mmCIF file of C-alpha atoms in Angstrom:
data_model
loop_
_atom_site.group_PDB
_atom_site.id
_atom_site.type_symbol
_atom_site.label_atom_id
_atom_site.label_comp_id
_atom_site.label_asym_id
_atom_site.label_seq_id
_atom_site.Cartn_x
_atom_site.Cartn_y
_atom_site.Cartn_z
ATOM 1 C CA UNK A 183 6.452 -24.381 27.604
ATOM 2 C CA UNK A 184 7.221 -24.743 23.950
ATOM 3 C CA UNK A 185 6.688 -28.076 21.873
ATOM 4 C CA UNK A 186 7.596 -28.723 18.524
ATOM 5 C CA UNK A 187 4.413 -27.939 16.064
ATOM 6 C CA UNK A 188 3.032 -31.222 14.428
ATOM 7 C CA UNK A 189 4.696 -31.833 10.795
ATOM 8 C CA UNK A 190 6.610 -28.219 11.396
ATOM 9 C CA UNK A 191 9.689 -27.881 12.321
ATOM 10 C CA UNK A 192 9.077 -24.172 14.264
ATOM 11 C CA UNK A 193 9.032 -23.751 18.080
ATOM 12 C CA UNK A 194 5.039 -23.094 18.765
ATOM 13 C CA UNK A 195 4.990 -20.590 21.964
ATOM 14 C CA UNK A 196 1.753 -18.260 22.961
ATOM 15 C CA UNK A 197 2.392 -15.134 22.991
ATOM 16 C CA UNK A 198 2.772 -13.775 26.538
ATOM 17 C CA UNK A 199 3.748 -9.736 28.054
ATOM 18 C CA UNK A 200 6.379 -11.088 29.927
ATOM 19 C CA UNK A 201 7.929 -8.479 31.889
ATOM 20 C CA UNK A 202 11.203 -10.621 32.185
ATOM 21 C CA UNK A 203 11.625 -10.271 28.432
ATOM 22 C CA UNK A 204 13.121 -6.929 28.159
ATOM 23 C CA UNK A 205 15.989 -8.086 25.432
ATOM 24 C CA UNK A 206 13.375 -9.761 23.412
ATOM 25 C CA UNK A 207 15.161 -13.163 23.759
ATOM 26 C CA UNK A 208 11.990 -15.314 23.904
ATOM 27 C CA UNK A 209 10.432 -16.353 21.136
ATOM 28 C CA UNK A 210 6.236 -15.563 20.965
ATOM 29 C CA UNK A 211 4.173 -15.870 17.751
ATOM 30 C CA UNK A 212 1.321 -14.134 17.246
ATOM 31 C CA UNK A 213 -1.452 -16.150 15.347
ATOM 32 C CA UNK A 214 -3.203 -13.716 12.314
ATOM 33 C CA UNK A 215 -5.706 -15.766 10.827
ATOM 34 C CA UNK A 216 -8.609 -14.627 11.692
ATOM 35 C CA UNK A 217 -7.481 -10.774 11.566
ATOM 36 C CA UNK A 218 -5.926 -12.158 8.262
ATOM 37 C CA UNK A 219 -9.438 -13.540 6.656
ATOM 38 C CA UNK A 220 -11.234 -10.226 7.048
ATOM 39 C CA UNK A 221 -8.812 -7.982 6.214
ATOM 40 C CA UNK A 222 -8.448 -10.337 3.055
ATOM 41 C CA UNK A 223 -12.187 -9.949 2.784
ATOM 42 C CA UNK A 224 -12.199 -6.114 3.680
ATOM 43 C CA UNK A 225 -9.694 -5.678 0.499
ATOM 44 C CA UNK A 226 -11.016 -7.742 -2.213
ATOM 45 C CA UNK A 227 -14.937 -6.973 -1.909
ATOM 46 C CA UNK A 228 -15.737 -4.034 -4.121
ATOM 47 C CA UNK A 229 -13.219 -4.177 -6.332
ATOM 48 C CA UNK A 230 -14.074 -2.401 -9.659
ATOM 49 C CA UNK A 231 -12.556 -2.369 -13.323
ATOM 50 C CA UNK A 232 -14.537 -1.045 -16.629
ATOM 51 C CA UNK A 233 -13.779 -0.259 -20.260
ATOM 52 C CA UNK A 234 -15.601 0.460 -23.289
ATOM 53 C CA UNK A 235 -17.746 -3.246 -22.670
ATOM 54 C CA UNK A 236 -19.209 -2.769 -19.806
ATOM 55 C CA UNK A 237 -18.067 -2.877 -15.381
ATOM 56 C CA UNK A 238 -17.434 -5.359 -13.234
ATOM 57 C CA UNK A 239 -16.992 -6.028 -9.289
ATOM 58 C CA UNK A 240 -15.571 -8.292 -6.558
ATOM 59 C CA UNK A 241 -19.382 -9.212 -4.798
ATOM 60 C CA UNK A 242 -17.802 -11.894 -2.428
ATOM 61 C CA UNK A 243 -15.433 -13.690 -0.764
ATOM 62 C CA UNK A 244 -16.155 -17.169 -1.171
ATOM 63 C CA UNK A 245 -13.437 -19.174 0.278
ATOM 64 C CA UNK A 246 -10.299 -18.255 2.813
ATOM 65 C CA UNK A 247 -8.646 -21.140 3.156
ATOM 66 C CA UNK A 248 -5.024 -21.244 5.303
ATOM 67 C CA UNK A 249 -3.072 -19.547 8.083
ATOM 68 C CA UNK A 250 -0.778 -16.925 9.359
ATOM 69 C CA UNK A 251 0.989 -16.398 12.124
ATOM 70 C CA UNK A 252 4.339 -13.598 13.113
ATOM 71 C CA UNK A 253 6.801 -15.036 15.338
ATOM 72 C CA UNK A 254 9.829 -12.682 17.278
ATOM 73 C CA UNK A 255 12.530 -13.913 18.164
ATOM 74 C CA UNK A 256 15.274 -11.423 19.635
ATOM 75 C CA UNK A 257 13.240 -8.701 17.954
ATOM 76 C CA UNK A 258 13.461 -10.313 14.635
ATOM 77 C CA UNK A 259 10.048 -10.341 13.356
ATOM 78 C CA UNK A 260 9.192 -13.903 11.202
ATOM 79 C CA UNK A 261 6.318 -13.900 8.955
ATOM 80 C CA UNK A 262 4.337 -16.994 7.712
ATOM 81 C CA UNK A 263 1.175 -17.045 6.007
ATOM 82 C CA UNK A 264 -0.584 -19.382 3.187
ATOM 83 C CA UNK A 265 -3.777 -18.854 1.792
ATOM 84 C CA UNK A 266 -6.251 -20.437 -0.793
ATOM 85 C CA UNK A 267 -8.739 -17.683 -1.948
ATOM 86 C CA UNK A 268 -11.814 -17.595 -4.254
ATOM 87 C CA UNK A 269 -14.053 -14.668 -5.219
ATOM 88 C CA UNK A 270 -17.083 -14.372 -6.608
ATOM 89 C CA UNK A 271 -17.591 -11.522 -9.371
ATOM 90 C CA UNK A 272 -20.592 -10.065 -11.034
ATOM 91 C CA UNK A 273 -20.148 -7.852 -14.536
ATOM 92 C CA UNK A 274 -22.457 -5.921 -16.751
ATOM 93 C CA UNK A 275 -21.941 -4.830 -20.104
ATOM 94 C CA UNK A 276 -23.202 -1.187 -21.691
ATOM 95 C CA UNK A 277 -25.819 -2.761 -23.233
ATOM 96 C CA UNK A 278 -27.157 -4.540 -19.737
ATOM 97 C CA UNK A 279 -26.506 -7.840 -19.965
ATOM 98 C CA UNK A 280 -25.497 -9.442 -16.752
ATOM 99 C CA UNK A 281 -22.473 -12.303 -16.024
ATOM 100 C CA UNK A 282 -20.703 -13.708 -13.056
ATOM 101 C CA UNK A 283 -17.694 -15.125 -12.823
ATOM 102 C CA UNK A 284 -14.993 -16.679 -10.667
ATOM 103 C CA UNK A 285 -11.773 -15.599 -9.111
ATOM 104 C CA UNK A 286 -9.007 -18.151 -7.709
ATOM 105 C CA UNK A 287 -5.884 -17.672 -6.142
ATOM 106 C CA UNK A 288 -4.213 -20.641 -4.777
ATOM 107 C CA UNK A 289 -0.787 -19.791 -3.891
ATOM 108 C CA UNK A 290 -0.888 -16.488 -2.100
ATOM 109 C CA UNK A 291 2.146 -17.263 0.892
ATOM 110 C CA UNK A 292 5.487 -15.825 1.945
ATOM 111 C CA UNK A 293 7.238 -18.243 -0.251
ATOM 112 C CA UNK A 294 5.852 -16.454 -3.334
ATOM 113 C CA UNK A 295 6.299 -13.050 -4.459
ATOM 114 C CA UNK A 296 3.401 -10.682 -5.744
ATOM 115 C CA UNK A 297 4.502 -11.782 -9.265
ATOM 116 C CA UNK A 298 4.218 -15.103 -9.124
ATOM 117 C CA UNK A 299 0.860 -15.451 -7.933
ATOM 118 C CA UNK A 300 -1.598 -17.666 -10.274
ATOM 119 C CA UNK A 301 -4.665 -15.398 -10.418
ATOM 120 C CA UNK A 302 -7.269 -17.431 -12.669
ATOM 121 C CA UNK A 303 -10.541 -15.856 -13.488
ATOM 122 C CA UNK A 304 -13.301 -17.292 -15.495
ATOM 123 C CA UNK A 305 -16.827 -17.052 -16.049
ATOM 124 C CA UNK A 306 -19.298 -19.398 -13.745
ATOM 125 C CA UNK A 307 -20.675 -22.543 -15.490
ATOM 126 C CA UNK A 308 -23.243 -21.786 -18.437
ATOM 127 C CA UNK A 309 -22.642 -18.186 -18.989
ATOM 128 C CA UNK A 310 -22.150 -17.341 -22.810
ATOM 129 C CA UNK A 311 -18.681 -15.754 -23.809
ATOM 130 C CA UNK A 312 -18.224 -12.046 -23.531
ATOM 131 C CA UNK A 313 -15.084 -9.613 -23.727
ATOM 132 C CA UNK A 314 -16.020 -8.753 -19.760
ATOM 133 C CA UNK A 315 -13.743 -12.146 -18.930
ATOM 134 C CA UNK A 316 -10.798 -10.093 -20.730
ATOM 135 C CA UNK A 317 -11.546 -7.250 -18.767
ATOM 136 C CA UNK A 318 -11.349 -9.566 -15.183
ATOM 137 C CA UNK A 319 -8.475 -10.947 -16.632
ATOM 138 C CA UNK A 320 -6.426 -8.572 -17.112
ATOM 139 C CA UNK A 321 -7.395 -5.150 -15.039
ATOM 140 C CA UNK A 322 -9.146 -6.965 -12.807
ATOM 141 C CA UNK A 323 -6.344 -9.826 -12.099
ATOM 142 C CA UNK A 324 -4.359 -6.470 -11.540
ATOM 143 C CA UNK A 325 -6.154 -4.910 -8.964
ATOM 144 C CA UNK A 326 -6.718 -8.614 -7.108
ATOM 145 C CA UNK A 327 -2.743 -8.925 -6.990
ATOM 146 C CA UNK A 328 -2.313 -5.200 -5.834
ATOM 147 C CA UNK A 329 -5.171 -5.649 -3.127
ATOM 148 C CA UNK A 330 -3.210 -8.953 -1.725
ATOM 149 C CA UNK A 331 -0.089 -7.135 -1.731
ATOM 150 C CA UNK A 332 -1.902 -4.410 0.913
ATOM 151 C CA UNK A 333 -3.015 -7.251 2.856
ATOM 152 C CA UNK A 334 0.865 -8.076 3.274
ATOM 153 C CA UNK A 335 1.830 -4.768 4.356
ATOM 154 C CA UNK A 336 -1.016 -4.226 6.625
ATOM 155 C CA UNK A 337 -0.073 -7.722 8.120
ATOM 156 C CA UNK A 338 3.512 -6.381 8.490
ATOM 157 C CA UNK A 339 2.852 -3.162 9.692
ATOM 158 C CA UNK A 340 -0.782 -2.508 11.499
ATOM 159 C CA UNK A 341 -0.764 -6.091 12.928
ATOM 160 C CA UNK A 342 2.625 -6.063 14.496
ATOM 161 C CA UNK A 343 2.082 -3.657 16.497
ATOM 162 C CA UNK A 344 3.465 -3.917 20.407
ATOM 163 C CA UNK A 345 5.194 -7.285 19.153
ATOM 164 C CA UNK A 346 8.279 -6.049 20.214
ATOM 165 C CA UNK A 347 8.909 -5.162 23.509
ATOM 166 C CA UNK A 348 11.274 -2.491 24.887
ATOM 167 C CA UNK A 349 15.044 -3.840 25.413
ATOM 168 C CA UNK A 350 17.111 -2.954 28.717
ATOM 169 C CA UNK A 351 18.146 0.573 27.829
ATOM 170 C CA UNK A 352 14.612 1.338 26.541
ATOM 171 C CA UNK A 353 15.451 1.561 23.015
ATOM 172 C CA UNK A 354 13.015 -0.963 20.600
ATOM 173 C CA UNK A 355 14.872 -3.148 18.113
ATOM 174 C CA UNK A 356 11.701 -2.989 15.993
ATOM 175 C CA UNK A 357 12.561 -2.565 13.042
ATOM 176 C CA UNK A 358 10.714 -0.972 10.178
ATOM 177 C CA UNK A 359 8.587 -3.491 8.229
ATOM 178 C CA UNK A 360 10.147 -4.816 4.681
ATOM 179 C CA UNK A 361 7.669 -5.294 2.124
ATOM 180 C CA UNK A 362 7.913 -8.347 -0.457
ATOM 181 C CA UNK A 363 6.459 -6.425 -2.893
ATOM 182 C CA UNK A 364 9.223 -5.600 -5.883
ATOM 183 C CA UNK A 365 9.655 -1.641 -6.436
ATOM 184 C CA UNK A 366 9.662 -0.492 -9.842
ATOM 185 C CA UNK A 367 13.268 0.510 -10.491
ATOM 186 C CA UNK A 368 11.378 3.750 -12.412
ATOM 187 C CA UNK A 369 10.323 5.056 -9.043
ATOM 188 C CA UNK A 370 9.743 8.474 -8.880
ATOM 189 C CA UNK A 371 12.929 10.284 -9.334
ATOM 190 C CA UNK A 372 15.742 7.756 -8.959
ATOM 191 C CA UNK A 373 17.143 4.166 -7.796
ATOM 192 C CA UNK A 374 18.057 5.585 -4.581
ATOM 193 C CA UNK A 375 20.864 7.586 -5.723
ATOM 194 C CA UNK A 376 22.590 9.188 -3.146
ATOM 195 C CA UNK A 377 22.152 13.087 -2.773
ATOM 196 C CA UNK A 378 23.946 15.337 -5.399
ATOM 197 C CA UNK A 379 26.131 17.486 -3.570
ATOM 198 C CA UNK A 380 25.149 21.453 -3.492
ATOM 199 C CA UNK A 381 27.588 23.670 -5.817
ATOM 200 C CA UNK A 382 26.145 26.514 -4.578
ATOM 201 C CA UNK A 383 24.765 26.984 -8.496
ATOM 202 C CA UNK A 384 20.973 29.128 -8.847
ATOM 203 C CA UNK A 385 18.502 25.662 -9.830
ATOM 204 C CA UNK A 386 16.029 27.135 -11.638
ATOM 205 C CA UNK A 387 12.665 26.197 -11.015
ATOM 206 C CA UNK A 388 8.886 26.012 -11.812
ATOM 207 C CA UNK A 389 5.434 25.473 -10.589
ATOM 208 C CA UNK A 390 2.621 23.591 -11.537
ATOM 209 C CA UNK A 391 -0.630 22.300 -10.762
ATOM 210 C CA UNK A 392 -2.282 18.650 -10.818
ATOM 211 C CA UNK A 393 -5.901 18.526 -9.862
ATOM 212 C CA UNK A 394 -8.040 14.910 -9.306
ATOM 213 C CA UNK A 395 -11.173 13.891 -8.264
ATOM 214 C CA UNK A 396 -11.478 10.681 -5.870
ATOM 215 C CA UNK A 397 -14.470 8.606 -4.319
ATOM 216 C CA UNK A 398 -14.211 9.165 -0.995
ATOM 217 C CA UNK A 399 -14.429 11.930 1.564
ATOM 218 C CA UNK A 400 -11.833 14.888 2.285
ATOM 219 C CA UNK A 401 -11.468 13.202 6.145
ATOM 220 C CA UNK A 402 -10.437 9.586 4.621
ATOM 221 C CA UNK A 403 -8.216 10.929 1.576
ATOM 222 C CA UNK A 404 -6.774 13.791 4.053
ATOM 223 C CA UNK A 405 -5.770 10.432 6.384
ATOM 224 C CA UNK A 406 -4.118 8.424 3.439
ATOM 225 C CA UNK A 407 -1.215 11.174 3.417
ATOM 226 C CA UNK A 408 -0.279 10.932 6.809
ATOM 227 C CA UNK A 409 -0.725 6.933 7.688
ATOM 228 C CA UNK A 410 2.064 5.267 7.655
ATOM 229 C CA UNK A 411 0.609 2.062 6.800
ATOM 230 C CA UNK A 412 -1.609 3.414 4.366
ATOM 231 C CA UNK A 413 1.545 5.100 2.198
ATOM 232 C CA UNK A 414 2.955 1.814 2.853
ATOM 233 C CA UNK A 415 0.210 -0.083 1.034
ATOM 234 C CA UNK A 416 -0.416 2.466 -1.813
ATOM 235 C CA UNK A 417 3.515 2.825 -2.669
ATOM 236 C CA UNK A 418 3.974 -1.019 -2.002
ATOM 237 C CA UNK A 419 7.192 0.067 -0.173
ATOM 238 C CA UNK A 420 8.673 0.710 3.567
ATOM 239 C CA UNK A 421 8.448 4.155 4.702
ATOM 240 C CA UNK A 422 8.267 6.512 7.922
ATOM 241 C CA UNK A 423 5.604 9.179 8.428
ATOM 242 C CA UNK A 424 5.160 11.394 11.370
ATOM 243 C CA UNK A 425 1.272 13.196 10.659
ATOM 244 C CA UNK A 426 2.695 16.400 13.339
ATOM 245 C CA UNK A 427 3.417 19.710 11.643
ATOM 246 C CA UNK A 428 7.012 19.502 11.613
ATOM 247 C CA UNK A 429 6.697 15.505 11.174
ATOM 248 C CA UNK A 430 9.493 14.092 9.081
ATOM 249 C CA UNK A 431 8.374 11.566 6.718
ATOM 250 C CA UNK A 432 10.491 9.414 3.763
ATOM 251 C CA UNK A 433 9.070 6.877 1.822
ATOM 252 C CA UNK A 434 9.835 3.767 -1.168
ATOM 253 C CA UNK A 435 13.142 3.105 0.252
ATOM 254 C CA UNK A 436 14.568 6.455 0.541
ATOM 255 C CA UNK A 437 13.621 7.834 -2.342
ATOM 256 C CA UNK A 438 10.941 10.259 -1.362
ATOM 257 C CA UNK A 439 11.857 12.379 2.095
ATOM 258 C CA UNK A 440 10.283 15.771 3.669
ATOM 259 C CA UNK A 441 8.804 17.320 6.114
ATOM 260 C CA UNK A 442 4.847 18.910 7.377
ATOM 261 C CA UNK A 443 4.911 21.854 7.656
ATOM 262 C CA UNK A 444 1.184 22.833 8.062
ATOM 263 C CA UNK A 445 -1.805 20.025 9.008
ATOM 264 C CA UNK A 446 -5.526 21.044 8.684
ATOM 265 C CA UNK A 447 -7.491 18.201 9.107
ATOM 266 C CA UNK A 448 -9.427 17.350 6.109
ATOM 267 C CA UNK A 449 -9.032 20.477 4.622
ATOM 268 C CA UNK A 450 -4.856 21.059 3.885
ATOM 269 C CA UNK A 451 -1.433 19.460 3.844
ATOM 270 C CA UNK A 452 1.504 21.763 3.218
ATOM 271 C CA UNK A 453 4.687 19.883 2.862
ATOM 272 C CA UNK A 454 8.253 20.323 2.137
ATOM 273 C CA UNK A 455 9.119 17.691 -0.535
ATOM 274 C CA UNK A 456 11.947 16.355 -2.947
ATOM 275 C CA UNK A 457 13.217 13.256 -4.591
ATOM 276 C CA UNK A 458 16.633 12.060 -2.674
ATOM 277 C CA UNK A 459 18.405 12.275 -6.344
ATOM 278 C CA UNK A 460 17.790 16.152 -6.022
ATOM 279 C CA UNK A 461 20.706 19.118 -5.289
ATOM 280 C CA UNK A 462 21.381 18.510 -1.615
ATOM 281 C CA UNK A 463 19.172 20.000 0.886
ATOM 282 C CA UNK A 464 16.784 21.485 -1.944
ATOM 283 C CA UNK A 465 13.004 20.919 -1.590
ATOM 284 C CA UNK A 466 10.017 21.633 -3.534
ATOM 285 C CA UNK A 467 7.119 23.096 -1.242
ATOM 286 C CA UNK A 468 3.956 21.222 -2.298
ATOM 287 C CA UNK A 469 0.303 22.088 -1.126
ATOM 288 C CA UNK A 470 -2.506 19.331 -1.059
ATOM 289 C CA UNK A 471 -6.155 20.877 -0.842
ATOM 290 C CA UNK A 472 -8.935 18.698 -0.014
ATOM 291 C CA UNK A 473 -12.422 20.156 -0.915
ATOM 292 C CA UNK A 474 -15.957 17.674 -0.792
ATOM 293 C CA UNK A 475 -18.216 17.712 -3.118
ATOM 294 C CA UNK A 476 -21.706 14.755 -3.605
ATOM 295 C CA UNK A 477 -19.773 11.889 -2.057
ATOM 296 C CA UNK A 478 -16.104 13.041 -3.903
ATOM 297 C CA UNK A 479 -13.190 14.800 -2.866
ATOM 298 C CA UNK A 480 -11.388 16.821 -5.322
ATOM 299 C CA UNK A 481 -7.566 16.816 -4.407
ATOM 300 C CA UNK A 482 -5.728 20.371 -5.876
ATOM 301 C CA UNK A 483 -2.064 19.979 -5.661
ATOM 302 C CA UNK A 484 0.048 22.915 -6.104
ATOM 303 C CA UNK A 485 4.015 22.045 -6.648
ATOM 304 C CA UNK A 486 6.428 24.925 -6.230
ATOM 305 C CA UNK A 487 10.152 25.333 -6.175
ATOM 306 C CA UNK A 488 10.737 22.308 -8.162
ATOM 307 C CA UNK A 489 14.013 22.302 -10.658
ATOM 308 C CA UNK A 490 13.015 22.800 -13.953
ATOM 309 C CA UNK A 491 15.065 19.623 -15.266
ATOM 310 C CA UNK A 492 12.584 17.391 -13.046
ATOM 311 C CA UNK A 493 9.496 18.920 -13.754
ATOM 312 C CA UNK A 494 7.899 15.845 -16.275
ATOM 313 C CA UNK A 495 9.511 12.955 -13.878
ATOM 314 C CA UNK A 496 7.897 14.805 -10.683
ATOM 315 C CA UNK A 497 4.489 15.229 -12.822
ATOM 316 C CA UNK A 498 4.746 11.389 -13.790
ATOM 317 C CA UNK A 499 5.550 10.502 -10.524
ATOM 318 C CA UNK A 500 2.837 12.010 -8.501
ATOM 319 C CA UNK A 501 0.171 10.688 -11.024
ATOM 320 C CA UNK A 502 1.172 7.516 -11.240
ATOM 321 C CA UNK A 503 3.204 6.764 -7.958
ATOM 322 C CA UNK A 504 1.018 8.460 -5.790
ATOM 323 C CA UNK A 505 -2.561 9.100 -7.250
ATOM 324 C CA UNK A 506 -3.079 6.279 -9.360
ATOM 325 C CA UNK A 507 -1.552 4.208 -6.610
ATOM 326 C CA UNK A 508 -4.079 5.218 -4.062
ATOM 327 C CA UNK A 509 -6.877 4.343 -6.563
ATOM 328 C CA UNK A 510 -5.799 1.482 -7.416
ATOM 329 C CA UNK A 511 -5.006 0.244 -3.723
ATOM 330 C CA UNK A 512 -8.251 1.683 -1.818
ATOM 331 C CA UNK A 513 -10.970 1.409 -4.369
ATOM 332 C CA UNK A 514 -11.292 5.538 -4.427
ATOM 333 C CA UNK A 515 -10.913 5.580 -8.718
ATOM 334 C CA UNK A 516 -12.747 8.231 -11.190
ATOM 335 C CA UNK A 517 -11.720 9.930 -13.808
ATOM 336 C CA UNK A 518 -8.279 11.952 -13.956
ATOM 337 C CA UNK A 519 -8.018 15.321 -15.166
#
């Protein structure tokens, strides 16, 4: 029975597998707050910046405050979600002295956009001055605000799972899962321009090479490629990956679309490849090689086949779109090469 929610005007119904409900007409909401506060937790702990001063990290989660909940009606999918967070942060410079610090964030809900949240970070009462609370403040704010807007996506992808059920003639109105976070109108390649059409002209073409080294094991890193929510939370964008050889995948609205064409687990990924701005139907062929070494995984990528005219905006893109965005959203950062 539904009942109107006290001070909210929303209709409050438990979620229920009805087997009546095959068009999706009633409406069921889905509460998220406690999957919410440890997934919050689970993304902000461990958090690292550094700099010619000294390091600091995210130790603790010291307050999740608020609620979320996804509601479907007619296999719309509603989100709601308000939360007051504070973090606790510990820093050291090169020299050894210690600090701590604090991290608030007051206003992260679904009426604000990544942008507008008000990070504040400062230093915990009688600690002395020191360029560390620049550091927090700026690359550190950055990586706080880029770890929220993962918890966002994973709330809009990996928790709504099964919320929509299957409609009379067995197709799913689920739709894919829009992300509030803005997309830099530089991605990689184009603005979503449409395909250029094939004049049968020779593209020439080149190869190169980008190799990087990443904290984390071949297995995990091998598994960011071919999750769809976890491509969804490092390019901050909707996309559609299918981890089977011969998988189809595209990804940041369009922009980025291929296919697998060889899988070895935690060892290779062999993909066709190309920006949707490129000569129609032309694809670069590019080969990801995982190899472990004391607690790292250097990634070797190999790009071939790609025109000649792209070659710096496909370089740029990969390192900043797609390696630097998988540091910066899982914690996995070292040095690039």
């Amino acid at each position: 029975m539904a009942k109107w929610g006290e001070g909210d005007p929303r209709w409050i119904v438990e979620e229920r597998a009805d087997a009546t409900n095959v068009n999706n007409w009633h409406w069921t909401e889905r509460n998220a707050t406690n999957w919410s506060s440890e997934k919050l937790k689970e993304l902000l702990v461990g958090i690292q910046v550094e700099n010619e001063h000294g390091s600091c990290e995210v130790t603790e989660v010291s307050k999740v405050e608020g609620e979320a909940t996804i509601s479907n009606r007619k296999g719309k999918l509603i989100f709601f979600y308000e939360w007051n967070l504070n973090a606790k942060w510990k820093g050291i410079t090169k020299t050894g002295t210690k600090f701590k610090g604090l991290i608030e964030v007051p206003n992260l809900s679904d009426e604000n956009d990544m942008d507008d949240l008000d990070i504040s970070v400062s230093l915990s009462k009688d600690q002395p001055d020191t360029q560390l609370l620049a550091l927090m403040r700026k690359e550190g704010a950055e990586r706080v605000r880029t770890a929220l807007g993962s918890y966002v996506i994973f709330l809009k992808t990996e928790f709504t799972q099964g919320m929509i059920l299957p409609t009379a003639n067995g197709i799913s109105k689920q739709q894919p899962s829009q992300s509030k976070a803005k997309v830099d109108k530089t991605l990689i390649g184009s603005n979503c321009s449409k395909p250029s059409a094939n004049t049968g002209e020779k593209i020439q073409t080149c190869k190169f090479r980008i190799r990087d080294t990443f904290t984390t094991s071949p297995g995990e890193l091998y598994r960011v490629f071919l999750s769809q929510e976890m491509v969804q939370a490092f390019t901050h964008a909707p996309a559609v990956v299918e981890p089977v050889k011969g998988g189809k995948f595209h990804m940041i609205g369009g922009n980025v679309l291929g296919e697998f064409q060889e899988l070895v687990p935690q060892q290779k990924i062999v993909m066709k490849w190309r920006y949707n701005s490129w000569p129609s139907e032309h694809y670069a062929i590019i080969t990801l090689t995982f190899s472990g070494r004391e607690g790292e995984t250097e990634l070797n990528i190999e790009c071939r086949a790609v025109p000649k005219s792209e070659e710096e905006k496909t370089k740029e893109g990969w390192h900043r779109y797609y390696l630097q965005g998988i540091k910066q959203t899982f914690g996995y950062g070292t040095r690039l090469y």
